[in-house]
CSV table of C-alpha atoms in Angstrom, one decimal:
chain,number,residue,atom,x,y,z
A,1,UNK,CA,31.0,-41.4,90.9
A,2,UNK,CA,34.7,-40.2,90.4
A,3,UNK,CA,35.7,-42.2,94.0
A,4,UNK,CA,34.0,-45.7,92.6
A,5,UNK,CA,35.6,-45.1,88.7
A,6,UNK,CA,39.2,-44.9,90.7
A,7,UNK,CA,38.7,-48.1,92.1
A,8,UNK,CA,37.2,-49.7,89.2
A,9,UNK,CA,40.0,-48.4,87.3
A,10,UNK,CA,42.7,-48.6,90.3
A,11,UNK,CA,44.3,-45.3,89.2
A,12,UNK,CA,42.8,-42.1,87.7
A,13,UNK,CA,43.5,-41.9,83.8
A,14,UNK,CA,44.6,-38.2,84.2
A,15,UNK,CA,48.1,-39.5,86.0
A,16,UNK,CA,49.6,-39.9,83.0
A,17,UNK,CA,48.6,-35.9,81.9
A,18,UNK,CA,50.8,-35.3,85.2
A,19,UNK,CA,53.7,-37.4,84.2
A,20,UNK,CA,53.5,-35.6,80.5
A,21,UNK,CA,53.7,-32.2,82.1
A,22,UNK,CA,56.9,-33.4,84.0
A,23,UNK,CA,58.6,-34.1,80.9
A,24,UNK,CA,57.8,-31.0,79.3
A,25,UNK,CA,58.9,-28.8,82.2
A,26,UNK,CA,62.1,-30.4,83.1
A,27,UNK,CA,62.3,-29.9,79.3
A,28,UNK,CA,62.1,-26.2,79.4
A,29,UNK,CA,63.8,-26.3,82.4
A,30,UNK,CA,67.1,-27.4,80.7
A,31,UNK,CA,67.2,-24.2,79.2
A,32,UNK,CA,68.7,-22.5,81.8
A,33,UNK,CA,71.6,-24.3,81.7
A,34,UNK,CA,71.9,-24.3,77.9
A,35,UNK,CA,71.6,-20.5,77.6
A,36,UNK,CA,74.6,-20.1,80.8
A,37,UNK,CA,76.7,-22.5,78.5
A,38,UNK,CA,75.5,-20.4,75.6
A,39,UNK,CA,76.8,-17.1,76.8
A,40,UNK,CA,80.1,-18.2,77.5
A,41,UNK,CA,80.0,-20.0,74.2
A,42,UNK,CA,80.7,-23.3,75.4
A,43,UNK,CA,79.2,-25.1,72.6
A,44,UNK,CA,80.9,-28.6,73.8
A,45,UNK,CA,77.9,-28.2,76.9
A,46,UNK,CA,75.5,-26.2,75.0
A,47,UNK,CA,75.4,-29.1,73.1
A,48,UNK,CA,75.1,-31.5,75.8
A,49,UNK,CA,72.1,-29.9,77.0
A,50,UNK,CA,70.5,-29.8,74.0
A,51,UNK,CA,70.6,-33.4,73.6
A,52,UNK,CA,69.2,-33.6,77.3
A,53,UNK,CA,66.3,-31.6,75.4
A,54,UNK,CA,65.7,-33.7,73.0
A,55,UNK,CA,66.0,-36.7,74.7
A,56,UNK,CA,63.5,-35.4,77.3
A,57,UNK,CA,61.3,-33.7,74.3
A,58,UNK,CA,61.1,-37.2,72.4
A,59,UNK,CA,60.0,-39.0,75.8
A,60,UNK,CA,56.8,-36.3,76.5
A,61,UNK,CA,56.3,-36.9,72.2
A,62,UNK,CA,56.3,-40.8,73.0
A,63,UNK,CA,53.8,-40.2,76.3
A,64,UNK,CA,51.5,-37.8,74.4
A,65,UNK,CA,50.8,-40.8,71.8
A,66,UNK,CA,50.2,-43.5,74.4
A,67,UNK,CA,48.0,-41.3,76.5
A,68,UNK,CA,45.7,-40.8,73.3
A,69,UNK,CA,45.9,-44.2,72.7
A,70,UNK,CA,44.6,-45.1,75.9
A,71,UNK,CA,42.9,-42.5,77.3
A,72,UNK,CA,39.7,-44.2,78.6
A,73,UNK,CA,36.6,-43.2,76.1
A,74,UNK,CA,33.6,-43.6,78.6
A,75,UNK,CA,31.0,-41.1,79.0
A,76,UNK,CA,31.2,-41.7,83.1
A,77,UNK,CA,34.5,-39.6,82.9
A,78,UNK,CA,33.8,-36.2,85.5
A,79,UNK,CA,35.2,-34.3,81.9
A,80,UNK,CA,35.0,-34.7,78.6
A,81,UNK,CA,38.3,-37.0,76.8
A,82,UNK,CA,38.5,-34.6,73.9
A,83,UNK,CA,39.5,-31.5,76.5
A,84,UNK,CA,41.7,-33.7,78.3
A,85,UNK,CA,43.4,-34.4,75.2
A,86,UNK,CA,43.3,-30.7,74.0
A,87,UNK,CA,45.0,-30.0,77.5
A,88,UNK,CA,47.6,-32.4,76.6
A,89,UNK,CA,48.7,-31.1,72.8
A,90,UNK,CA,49.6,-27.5,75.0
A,91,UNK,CA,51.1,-29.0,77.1
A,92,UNK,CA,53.5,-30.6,74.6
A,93,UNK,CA,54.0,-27.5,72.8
A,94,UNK,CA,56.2,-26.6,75.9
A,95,UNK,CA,59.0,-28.9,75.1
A,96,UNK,CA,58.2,-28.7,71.3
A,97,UNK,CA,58.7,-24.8,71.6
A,98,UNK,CA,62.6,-25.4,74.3
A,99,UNK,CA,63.5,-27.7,71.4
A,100,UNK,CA,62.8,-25.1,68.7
A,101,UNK,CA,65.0,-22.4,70.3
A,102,UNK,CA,67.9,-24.5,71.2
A,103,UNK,CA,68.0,-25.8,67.9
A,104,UNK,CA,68.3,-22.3,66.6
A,105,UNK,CA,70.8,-21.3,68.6
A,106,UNK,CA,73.2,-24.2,68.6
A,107,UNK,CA,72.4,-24.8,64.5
A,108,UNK,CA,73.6,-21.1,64.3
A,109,UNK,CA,76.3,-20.7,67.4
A,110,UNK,CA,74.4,-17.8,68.0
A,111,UNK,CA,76.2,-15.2,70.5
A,112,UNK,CA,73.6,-13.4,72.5
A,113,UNK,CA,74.9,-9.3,72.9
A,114,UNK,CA,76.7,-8.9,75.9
A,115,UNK,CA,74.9,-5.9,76.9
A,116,UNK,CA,71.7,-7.9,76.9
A,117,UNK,CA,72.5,-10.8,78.3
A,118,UNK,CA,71.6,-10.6,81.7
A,119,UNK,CA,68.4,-9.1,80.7
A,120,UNK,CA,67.8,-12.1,78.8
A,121,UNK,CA,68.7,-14.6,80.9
A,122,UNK,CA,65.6,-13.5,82.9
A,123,UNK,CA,63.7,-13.8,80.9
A,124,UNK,CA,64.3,-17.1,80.2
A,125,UNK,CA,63.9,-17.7,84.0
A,126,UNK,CA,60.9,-16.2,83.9
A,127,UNK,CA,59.2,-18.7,81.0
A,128,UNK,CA,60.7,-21.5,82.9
A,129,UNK,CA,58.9,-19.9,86.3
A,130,UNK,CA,55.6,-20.3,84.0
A,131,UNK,CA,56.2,-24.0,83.0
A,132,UNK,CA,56.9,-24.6,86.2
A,133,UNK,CA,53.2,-22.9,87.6
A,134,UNK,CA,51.6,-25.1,84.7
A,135,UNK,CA,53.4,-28.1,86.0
A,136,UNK,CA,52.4,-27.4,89.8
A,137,UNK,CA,48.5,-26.6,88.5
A,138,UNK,CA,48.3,-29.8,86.3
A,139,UNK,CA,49.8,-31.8,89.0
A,140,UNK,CA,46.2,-31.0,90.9
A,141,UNK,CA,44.2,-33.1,88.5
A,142,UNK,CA,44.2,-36.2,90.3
A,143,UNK,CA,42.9,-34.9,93.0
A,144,UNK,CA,40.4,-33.1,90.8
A,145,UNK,CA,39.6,-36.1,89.4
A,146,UNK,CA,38.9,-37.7,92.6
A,147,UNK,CA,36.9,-34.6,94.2
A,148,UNK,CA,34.6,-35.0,90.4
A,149,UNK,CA,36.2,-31.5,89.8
A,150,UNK,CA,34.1,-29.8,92.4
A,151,UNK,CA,34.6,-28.6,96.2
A,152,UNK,CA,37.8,-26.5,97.7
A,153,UNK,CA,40.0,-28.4,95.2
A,154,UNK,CA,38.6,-26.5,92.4
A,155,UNK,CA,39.7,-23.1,94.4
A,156,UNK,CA,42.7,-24.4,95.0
A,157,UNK,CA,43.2,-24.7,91.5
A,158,UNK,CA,42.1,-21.8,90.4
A,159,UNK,CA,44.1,-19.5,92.3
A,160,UNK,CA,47.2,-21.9,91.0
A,161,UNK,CA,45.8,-20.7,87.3
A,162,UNK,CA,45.8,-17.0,88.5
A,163,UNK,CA,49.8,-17.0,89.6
A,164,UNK,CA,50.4,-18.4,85.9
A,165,UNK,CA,48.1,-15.7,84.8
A,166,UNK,CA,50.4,-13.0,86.7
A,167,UNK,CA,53.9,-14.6,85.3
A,168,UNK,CA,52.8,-14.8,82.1
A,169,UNK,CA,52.1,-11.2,82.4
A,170,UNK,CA,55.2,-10.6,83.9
A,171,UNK,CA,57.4,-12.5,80.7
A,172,UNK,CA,55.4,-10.4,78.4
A,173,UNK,CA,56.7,-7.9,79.8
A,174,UNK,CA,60.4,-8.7,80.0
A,175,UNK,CA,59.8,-9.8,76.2
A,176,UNK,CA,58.6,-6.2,75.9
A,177,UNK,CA,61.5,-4.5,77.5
A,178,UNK,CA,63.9,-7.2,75.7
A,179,UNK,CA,63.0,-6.6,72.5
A,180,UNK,CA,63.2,-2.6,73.0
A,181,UNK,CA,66.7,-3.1,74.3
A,182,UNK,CA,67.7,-5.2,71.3
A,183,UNK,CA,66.5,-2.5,68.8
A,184,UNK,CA,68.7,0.1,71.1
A,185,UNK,CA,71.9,-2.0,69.5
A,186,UNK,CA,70.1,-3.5,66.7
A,187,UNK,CA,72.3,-1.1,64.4
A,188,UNK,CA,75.8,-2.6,65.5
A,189,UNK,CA,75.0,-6.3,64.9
A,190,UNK,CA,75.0,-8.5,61.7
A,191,UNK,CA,71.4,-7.5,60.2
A,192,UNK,CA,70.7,-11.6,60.0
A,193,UNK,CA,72.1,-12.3,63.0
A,194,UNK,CA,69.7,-9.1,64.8
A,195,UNK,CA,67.0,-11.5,63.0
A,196,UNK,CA,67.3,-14.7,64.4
A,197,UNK,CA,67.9,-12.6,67.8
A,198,UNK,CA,64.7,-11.5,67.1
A,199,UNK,CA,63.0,-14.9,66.9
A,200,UNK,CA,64.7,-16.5,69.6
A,201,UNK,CA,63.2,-14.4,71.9
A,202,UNK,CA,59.8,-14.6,70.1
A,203,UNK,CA,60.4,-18.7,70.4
A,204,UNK,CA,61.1,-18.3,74.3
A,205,UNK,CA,58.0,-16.4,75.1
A,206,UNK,CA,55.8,-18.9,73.6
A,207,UNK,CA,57.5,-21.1,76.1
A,208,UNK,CA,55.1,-19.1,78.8
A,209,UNK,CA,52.0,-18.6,76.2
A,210,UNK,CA,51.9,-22.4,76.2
A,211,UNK,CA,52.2,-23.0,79.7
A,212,UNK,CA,49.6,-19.7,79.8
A,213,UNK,CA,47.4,-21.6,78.2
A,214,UNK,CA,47.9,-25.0,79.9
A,215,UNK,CA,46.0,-22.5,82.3
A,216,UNK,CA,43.3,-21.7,80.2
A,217,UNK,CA,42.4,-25.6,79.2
A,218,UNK,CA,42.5,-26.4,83.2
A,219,UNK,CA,39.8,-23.6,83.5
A,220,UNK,CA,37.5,-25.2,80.7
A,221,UNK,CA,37.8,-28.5,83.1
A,222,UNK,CA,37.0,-26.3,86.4
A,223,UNK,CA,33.7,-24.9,84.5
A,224,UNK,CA,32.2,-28.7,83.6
């Protein structure tokens, strides 16, 4: 059924899921570069970046919209639309959440300790490693779509889902250790600026608990 819909159709409506997911990891992939720049408290290409992030957050905002506009509605779909589109609003919550934190950080000129920064900088790495995993497991669906979500594809899949599973795990606990080695120093900085430390780090991990549960939608599609 999934082979003849494609060719009625001529291309699988879940395409545009993969372009979306694009957009939101190259999106959180920009963070990287905007944290390097922050460090060394280049603002001039902090803020460059930043409006890379927006630019890139306000495409995947514009793409979310069309693709529940046109999403097709039929019942012969191999899954239901409403968990297609369910998958989709996580998925955007991945640029939604890199624009959040830069925002912070560039409203606010934020400094990030010195004797944390390398530290945090993997993190970072590491939630961009997870948006990266969701990208690479949603990038799948067409060919899920075509195999009517069932055969090796589905294995495939899920074993992609499990490696997000592990570097989720893995950021929470970097986040863990982060946050232990902020309150080490938390007595010599600014008391609002130890605050805003404190949610910029919370804002980064959901970074990886969205693409974590990019994860968890795709594994509602395997069990149809």
């Amino acid at each position: 059924m999934a082979n003849v819909l494609a060719n009625i159709f001529g291309s699988s409506p879940v395409q545009p899921l993969e372009k979306h997911i694009g957009l939101a990891y190259s999106c959180a992939k920009q963070l990287n570069k905007f944290f390097a720049a922050a460090i060394e408290g280049d603002w001039d290409t902090a803020g460059d970046v930043r409006g890379e992030i927006e630019r890139l957050e306000n495409a995947a905002d514009d793409l979310k919209k069309e693709i529940r506009m046109q999403l097709p509605k039929s019942f012969f779909m191999p899954v239901p639309r409403e968990d297609l589109l369910e998958l989709l609003l996580v998925q955007d919550k991945i640029a939604n959440r890199t624009k959040d934190v830069s925002g912070v950080v560039l409203g606010r000129k934020m400094q990030i300790p010195a004797t944390i920064a390398a530290q945090f900088v993997e993190f970072v790495e590491r939630n961009v490693d997870a948006a990266k995993q969701a990208r690479k497991s949603v990038r799948e669906l067409d060919e899920l779509f075509t195999a009517g979500f069932r055969g090796a594809e589905v294995e495939l899949v899920a074993g992609l889902i499990e490696e997000l599973d592990r570097i989720e795990t893995d950021t929470d606990d970097k986040q863990a250790a982060l946050r232990g080695a902020l309150f080490e120093i938390e007595a010599s900085l600014n008391p609002v600026d130890a605050i805003f430390m404190y949610q910029v780090i919370e804002k980064t991990g959901e970074i990886a608990d969205m693409a974590e549960r990019v994860g968890r939608r795709l594994e509602l599609l395997l069990s149809h």
